[in-house]
């Protein structure tokens, strides 16, 4: 059967990932493929069941436009999108594309170390994705 998991007028690029006892749904909102004018951002929700409901930290369902901001434009790291997760070398990595504001918006693929906070929510730590960062 088909299961609706999330909704937004500009949603795409879903990625489901299991971590521990929870499932995480990463989705993109916004406009992609416009270089430095892209408004793309990655949002995330969590559920105990693969079929949902996927809720953000405030308990808002992704089907009603909930979703915690996970990764968005910060400085020259513009319009990140299409999350993918891979395990290698004993750790997890998040892949995504973005537009590099230090190189006239050149489309670029990032591979970011993925970590899990003590409250169970994912986070990435990458210098270019921090406010005020440069190459």
mmCIF file with all atom_site columns, C-alpha atoms in Angstrom:
data_model
loop_
_atom_site.group_PDB
_atom_site.id
_atom_site.type_symbol
_atom_site.label_atom_id
_atom_site.label_alt_id
_atom_site.label_comp_id
_atom_site.label_asym_id
_atom_site.label_entity_id
_atom_site.label_seq_id
_atom_site.pdbx_PDB_ins_code
_atom_site.Cartn_x
_atom_site.Cartn_y
_atom_site.Cartn_z
_atom_site.occupancy
_atom_site.B_iso_or_equiv
_atom_site.pdbx_formal_charge
_atom_site.auth_seq_id
_atom_site.auth_comp_id
_atom_site.auth_asym_id
_atom_site.auth_atom_id
_atom_site.pdbx_PDB_model_num
ATOM 1   C CA . UNK A 1 1   ? 0.000  0.000  0.000  1.00 0.00 ? 1   UNK A CA 1
ATOM 2   C CA . UNK A 1 2   ? 0.938  3.619  -0.544 1.00 0.00 ? 2   UNK A CA 1
ATOM 3   C CA . UNK A 1 3   ? 1.712  5.678  2.589  1.00 0.00 ? 3   UNK A CA 1
ATOM 4   C CA . UNK A 1 4   ? 1.766  9.475  2.567  1.00 0.00 ? 4   UNK A CA 1
ATOM 5   C CA . UNK A 1 5   ? 4.672  10.536 4.808  1.00 0.00 ? 5   UNK A CA 1
ATOM 6   C CA . UNK A 1 6   ? 5.182  14.265 4.223  1.00 0.00 ? 6   UNK A CA 1
ATOM 7   C CA . UNK A 1 7   ? 3.710  17.290 2.447  1.00 0.00 ? 7   UNK A CA 1
ATOM 8   C CA . UNK A 1 8   ? 4.842  20.715 1.298  1.00 0.00 ? 8   UNK A CA 1
ATOM 9   C CA . UNK A 1 9   ? 4.069  22.605 -1.911 1.00 0.00 ? 9   UNK A CA 1
ATOM 10  C CA . UNK A 1 10  ? 7.730  22.250 -2.944 1.00 0.00 ? 10  UNK A CA 1
ATOM 11  C CA . UNK A 1 11  ? 8.824  18.899 -1.493 1.00 0.00 ? 11  UNK A CA 1
ATOM 12  C CA . UNK A 1 12  ? 11.099 16.313 -3.114 1.00 0.00 ? 12  UNK A CA 1
ATOM 13  C CA . UNK A 1 13  ? 14.261 14.230 -2.720 1.00 0.00 ? 13  UNK A CA 1
ATOM 14  C CA . UNK A 1 14  ? 13.168 12.026 0.191  1.00 0.00 ? 14  UNK A CA 1
ATOM 15  C CA . UNK A 1 15  ? 15.613 9.787  2.038  1.00 0.00 ? 15  UNK A CA 1
ATOM 16  C CA . UNK A 1 16  ? 14.598 7.275  4.711  1.00 0.00 ? 16  UNK A CA 1
ATOM 17  C CA . UNK A 1 17  ? 17.201 6.113  7.224  1.00 0.00 ? 17  UNK A CA 1
ATOM 18  C CA . UNK A 1 18  ? 17.017 3.888  10.275 1.00 0.00 ? 18  UNK A CA 1
ATOM 19  C CA . UNK A 1 19  ? 19.117 4.756  13.302 1.00 0.00 ? 19  UNK A CA 1
ATOM 20  C CA . UNK A 1 20  ? 18.632 2.699  16.449 1.00 0.00 ? 20  UNK A CA 1
ATOM 21  C CA . UNK A 1 21  ? 14.918 2.099  16.983 1.00 0.00 ? 21  UNK A CA 1
ATOM 22  C CA . UNK A 1 22  ? 13.833 5.151  14.959 1.00 0.00 ? 22  UNK A CA 1
ATOM 23  C CA . UNK A 1 23  ? 13.314 5.945  11.300 1.00 0.00 ? 23  UNK A CA 1
ATOM 24  C CA . UNK A 1 24  ? 14.283 9.372  9.964  1.00 0.00 ? 24  UNK A CA 1
ATOM 25  C CA . UNK A 1 25  ? 12.750 11.000 6.906  1.00 0.00 ? 25  UNK A CA 1
ATOM 26  C CA . UNK A 1 26  ? 14.886 13.666 5.234  1.00 0.00 ? 26  UNK A CA 1
ATOM 27  C CA . UNK A 1 27  ? 13.113 15.793 2.602  1.00 0.00 ? 27  UNK A CA 1
ATOM 28  C CA . UNK A 1 28  ? 13.850 18.925 0.613  1.00 0.00 ? 28  UNK A CA 1
ATOM 29  C CA . UNK A 1 29  ? 11.758 22.076 0.586  1.00 0.00 ? 29  UNK A CA 1
ATOM 30  C CA . UNK A 1 30  ? 12.262 25.077 -1.644 1.00 0.00 ? 30  UNK A CA 1
ATOM 31  C CA . UNK A 1 31  ? 13.544 25.788 -5.109 1.00 0.00 ? 31  UNK A CA 1
ATOM 32  C CA . UNK A 1 32  ? 16.451 23.807 -6.504 1.00 0.00 ? 32  UNK A CA 1
ATOM 33  C CA . UNK A 1 33  ? 18.697 24.217 -9.492 1.00 0.00 ? 33  UNK A CA 1
ATOM 34  C CA . UNK A 1 34  ? 18.898 28.029 -9.453 1.00 0.00 ? 34  UNK A CA 1
ATOM 35  C CA . UNK A 1 35  ? 22.540 28.315 -8.408 1.00 0.00 ? 35  UNK A CA 1
ATOM 36  C CA . UNK A 1 36  ? 23.070 30.991 -5.784 1.00 0.00 ? 36  UNK A CA 1
ATOM 37  C CA . UNK A 1 37  ? 19.337 31.829 -5.954 1.00 0.00 ? 37  UNK A CA 1
ATOM 38  C CA . UNK A 1 38  ? 18.341 28.349 -4.773 1.00 0.00 ? 38  UNK A CA 1
ATOM 39  C CA . UNK A 1 39  ? 16.177 28.197 -1.650 1.00 0.00 ? 39  UNK A CA 1
ATOM 40  C CA . UNK A 1 40  ? 16.563 24.458 -1.144 1.00 0.00 ? 40  UNK A CA 1
ATOM 41  C CA . UNK A 1 41  ? 16.900 23.150 2.410  1.00 0.00 ? 41  UNK A CA 1
ATOM 42  C CA . UNK A 1 42  ? 16.836 19.730 4.041  1.00 0.00 ? 42  UNK A CA 1
ATOM 43  C CA . UNK A 1 43  ? 14.244 19.019 6.742  1.00 0.00 ? 43  UNK A CA 1
ATOM 44  C CA . UNK A 1 44  ? 13.886 15.939 8.953  1.00 0.00 ? 44  UNK A CA 1
ATOM 45  C CA . UNK A 1 45  ? 11.257 14.085 10.946 1.00 0.00 ? 45  UNK A CA 1
ATOM 46  C CA . UNK A 1 46  ? 11.422 10.968 13.112 1.00 0.00 ? 46  UNK A CA 1
ATOM 47  C CA . UNK A 1 47  ? 9.135  7.975  13.667 1.00 0.00 ? 47  UNK A CA 1
ATOM 48  C CA . UNK A 1 48  ? 9.151  4.616  15.469 1.00 0.00 ? 48  UNK A CA 1
ATOM 49  C CA . UNK A 1 49  ? 7.368  3.117  12.421 1.00 0.00 ? 49  UNK A CA 1
ATOM 50  C CA . UNK A 1 50  ? 8.605  3.206  8.845  1.00 0.00 ? 50  UNK A CA 1
ATOM 51  C CA . UNK A 1 51  ? 5.090  4.201  7.725  1.00 0.00 ? 51  UNK A CA 1
ATOM 52  C CA . UNK A 1 52  ? 5.029  7.205  10.098 1.00 0.00 ? 52  UNK A CA 1
ATOM 53  C CA . UNK A 1 53  ? 3.898  9.505  11.397 1.00 0.00 ? 53  UNK A CA 1
ATOM 54  C CA . UNK A 1 54  ? 7.150  11.477 11.038 1.00 0.00 ? 54  UNK A CA 1
ATOM 55  C CA . UNK A 1 55  ? 7.256  14.247 13.611 1.00 0.00 ? 55  UNK A CA 1
ATOM 56  C CA . UNK A 1 56  ? 9.660  17.126 14.138 1.00 0.00 ? 56  UNK A CA 1
ATOM 57  C CA . UNK A 1 57  ? 11.035 17.941 17.637 1.00 0.00 ? 57  UNK A CA 1
ATOM 58  C CA . UNK A 1 58  ? 7.938  20.070 18.306 1.00 0.00 ? 58  UNK A CA 1
ATOM 59  C CA . UNK A 1 59  ? 5.653  17.118 17.501 1.00 0.00 ? 59  UNK A CA 1
ATOM 60  C CA . UNK A 1 60  ? 4.440  18.548 14.166 1.00 0.00 ? 60  UNK A CA 1
ATOM 61  C CA . UNK A 1 61  ? 3.763  15.906 11.514 1.00 0.00 ? 61  UNK A CA 1
ATOM 62  C CA . UNK A 1 62  ? 5.621  16.221 8.207  1.00 0.00 ? 62  UNK A CA 1
ATOM 63  C CA . UNK A 1 63  ? 2.246  15.566 6.507  1.00 0.00 ? 63  UNK A CA 1
ATOM 64  C CA . UNK A 1 64  ? 1.086  18.950 7.839  1.00 0.00 ? 64  UNK A CA 1
ATOM 65  C CA . UNK A 1 65  ? 4.252  20.788 6.730  1.00 0.00 ? 65  UNK A CA 1
ATOM 66  C CA . UNK A 1 66  ? 6.215  19.994 9.885  1.00 0.00 ? 66  UNK A CA 1
ATOM 67  C CA . UNK A 1 67  ? 9.873  19.116 9.694  1.00 0.00 ? 67  UNK A CA 1
ATOM 68  C CA . UNK A 1 68  ? 12.854 20.350 11.642 1.00 0.00 ? 68  UNK A CA 1
ATOM 69  C CA . UNK A 1 69  ? 15.339 22.408 9.612  1.00 0.00 ? 69  UNK A CA 1
ATOM 70  C CA . UNK A 1 70  ? 18.363 20.136 9.287  1.00 0.00 ? 70  UNK A CA 1
ATOM 71  C CA . UNK A 1 71  ? 20.643 21.740 6.716  1.00 0.00 ? 71  UNK A CA 1
ATOM 72  C CA . UNK A 1 72  ? 20.067 25.035 4.916  1.00 0.00 ? 72  UNK A CA 1
ATOM 73  C CA . UNK A 1 73  ? 21.923 27.872 3.269  1.00 0.00 ? 73  UNK A CA 1
ATOM 74  C CA . UNK A 1 74  ? 24.727 29.198 5.446  1.00 0.00 ? 74  UNK A CA 1
ATOM 75  C CA . UNK A 1 75  ? 27.202 31.674 3.983  1.00 0.00 ? 75  UNK A CA 1
ATOM 76  C CA . UNK A 1 76  ? 28.668 30.225 0.758  1.00 0.00 ? 76  UNK A CA 1
ATOM 77  C CA . UNK A 1 77  ? 26.977 26.842 1.354  1.00 0.00 ? 77  UNK A CA 1
ATOM 78  C CA . UNK A 1 78  ? 23.834 27.508 -0.710 1.00 0.00 ? 78  UNK A CA 1
ATOM 79  C CA . UNK A 1 79  ? 20.725 25.382 -1.250 1.00 0.00 ? 79  UNK A CA 1
ATOM 80  C CA . UNK A 1 80  ? 21.833 21.990 0.103  1.00 0.00 ? 80  UNK A CA 1
ATOM 81  C CA . UNK A 1 81  ? 19.715 19.136 -1.106 1.00 0.00 ? 81  UNK A CA 1
ATOM 82  C CA . UNK A 1 82  ? 19.026 15.479 -1.710 1.00 0.00 ? 82  UNK A CA 1
ATOM 83  C CA . UNK A 1 83  ? 20.377 13.831 1.414  1.00 0.00 ? 83  UNK A CA 1
ATOM 84  C CA . UNK A 1 84  ? 21.869 10.369 1.234  1.00 0.00 ? 84  UNK A CA 1
ATOM 85  C CA . UNK A 1 85  ? 23.418 8.436  4.105  1.00 0.00 ? 85  UNK A CA 1
ATOM 86  C CA . UNK A 1 86  ? 26.173 5.848  3.953  1.00 0.00 ? 86  UNK A CA 1
ATOM 87  C CA . UNK A 1 87  ? 28.108 3.965  6.622  1.00 0.00 ? 87  UNK A CA 1
ATOM 88  C CA . UNK A 1 88  ? 31.851 3.526  6.074  1.00 0.00 ? 88  UNK A CA 1
ATOM 89  C CA . UNK A 1 89  ? 34.871 3.185  8.289  1.00 0.00 ? 89  UNK A CA 1
ATOM 90  C CA . UNK A 1 90  ? 32.754 2.789  11.423 1.00 0.00 ? 90  UNK A CA 1
ATOM 91  C CA . UNK A 1 91  ? 30.875 6.053  11.007 1.00 0.00 ? 91  UNK A CA 1
ATOM 92  C CA . UNK A 1 92  ? 27.978 7.546  9.068  1.00 0.00 ? 92  UNK A CA 1
ATOM 93  C CA . UNK A 1 93  ? 28.242 10.172 6.356  1.00 0.00 ? 93  UNK A CA 1
ATOM 94  C CA . UNK A 1 94  ? 25.642 12.434 4.772  1.00 0.00 ? 94  UNK A CA 1
ATOM 95  C CA . UNK A 1 95  ? 25.962 13.247 1.094  1.00 0.00 ? 95  UNK A CA 1
ATOM 96  C CA . UNK A 1 96  ? 24.233 16.258 -0.424 1.00 0.00 ? 96  UNK A CA 1
ATOM 97  C CA . UNK A 1 97  ? 24.668 18.684 -3.270 1.00 0.00 ? 97  UNK A CA 1
ATOM 98  C CA . UNK A 1 98  ? 24.945 22.451 -2.800 1.00 0.00 ? 98  UNK A CA 1
ATOM 99  C CA . UNK A 1 99  ? 25.884 25.571 -4.725 1.00 0.00 ? 99  UNK A CA 1
ATOM 100 C CA . UNK A 1 100 ? 29.290 26.940 -3.774 1.00 0.00 ? 100 UNK A CA 1
ATOM 101 C CA . UNK A 1 101 ? 29.046 30.693 -3.244 1.00 0.00 ? 101 UNK A CA 1
ATOM 102 C CA . UNK A 1 102 ? 32.837 30.995 -3.295 1.00 0.00 ? 102 UNK A CA 1
ATOM 103 C CA . UNK A 1 103 ? 32.891 29.612 -6.865 1.00 0.00 ? 103 UNK A CA 1
ATOM 104 C CA . UNK A 1 104 ? 30.045 31.527 -8.553 1.00 0.00 ? 104 UNK A CA 1
ATOM 105 C CA . UNK A 1 105 ? 27.443 28.979 -7.477 1.00 0.00 ? 105 UNK A CA 1
ATOM 106 C CA . UNK A 1 106 ? 29.169 25.938 -8.951 1.00 0.00 ? 106 UNK A CA 1
ATOM 107 C CA . UNK A 1 107 ? 27.159 22.762 -8.198 1.00 0.00 ? 107 UNK A CA 1
ATOM 108 C CA . UNK A 1 108 ? 29.184 20.731 -5.707 1.00 0.00 ? 108 UNK A CA 1
ATOM 109 C CA . UNK A 1 109 ? 28.777 17.400 -3.930 1.00 0.00 ? 109 UNK A CA 1
ATOM 110 C CA . UNK A 1 110 ? 29.521 17.280 -0.201 1.00 0.00 ? 110 UNK A CA 1
ATOM 111 C CA . UNK A 1 111 ? 30.220 14.314 2.038  1.00 0.00 ? 111 UNK A CA 1
ATOM 112 C CA . UNK A 1 112 ? 29.668 15.398 5.633  1.00 0.00 ? 112 UNK A CA 1
ATOM 113 C CA . UNK A 1 113 ? 30.286 13.525 8.899  1.00 0.00 ? 113 UNK A CA 1
ATOM 114 C CA . UNK A 1 114 ? 26.896 12.630 10.383 1.00 0.00 ? 114 UNK A CA 1
ATOM 115 C CA . UNK A 1 115 ? 26.500 12.539 14.147 1.00 0.00 ? 115 UNK A CA 1
ATOM 116 C CA . UNK A 1 116 ? 23.595 11.887 16.479 1.00 0.00 ? 116 UNK A CA 1
ATOM 117 C CA . UNK A 1 117 ? 22.789 14.164 19.410 1.00 0.00 ? 117 UNK A CA 1
ATOM 118 C CA . UNK A 1 118 ? 21.968 12.647 22.791 1.00 0.00 ? 118 UNK A CA 1
ATOM 119 C CA . UNK A 1 119 ? 18.289 13.502 22.122 1.00 0.00 ? 119 UNK A CA 1
ATOM 120 C CA . UNK A 1 120 ? 18.375 11.271 19.031 1.00 0.00 ? 120 UNK A CA 1
ATOM 121 C CA . UNK A 1 121 ? 18.339 13.980 16.340 1.00 0.00 ? 121 UNK A CA 1
ATOM 122 C CA . UNK A 1 122 ? 20.954 14.009 13.556 1.00 0.00 ? 122 UNK A CA 1
ATOM 123 C CA . UNK A 1 123 ? 23.461 16.788 12.934 1.00 0.00 ? 123 UNK A CA 1
ATOM 124 C CA . UNK A 1 124 ? 26.408 17.470 10.650 1.00 0.00 ? 124 UNK A CA 1
ATOM 125 C CA . UNK A 1 125 ? 29.520 19.426 11.472 1.00 0.00 ? 125 UNK A CA 1
ATOM 126 C CA . UNK A 1 126 ? 31.252 20.885 8.467  1.00 0.00 ? 126 UNK A CA 1
ATOM 127 C CA . UNK A 1 127 ? 33.120 24.194 8.502  1.00 0.00 ? 127 UNK A CA 1
ATOM 128 C CA . UNK A 1 128 ? 31.646 25.430 5.204  1.00 0.00 ? 128 UNK A CA 1
ATOM 129 C CA . UNK A 1 129 ? 28.123 24.966 6.609  1.00 0.00 ? 129 UNK A CA 1
ATOM 130 C CA . UNK A 1 130 ? 28.844 27.256 9.600  1.00 0.00 ? 130 UNK A CA 1
ATOM 131 C CA . UNK A 1 131 ? 27.876 30.948 9.547  1.00 0.00 ? 131 UNK A CA 1
ATOM 132 C CA . UNK A 1 132 ? 30.713 33.135 8.226  1.00 0.00 ? 132 UNK A CA 1
ATOM 133 C CA . UNK A 1 133 ? 32.699 30.173 6.869  1.00 0.00 ? 133 UNK A CA 1
ATOM 134 C CA . UNK A 1 134 ? 34.997 30.369 3.851  1.00 0.00 ? 134 UNK A CA 1
ATOM 135 C CA . UNK A 1 135 ? 37.174 27.815 2.048  1.00 0.00 ? 135 UNK A CA 1
#
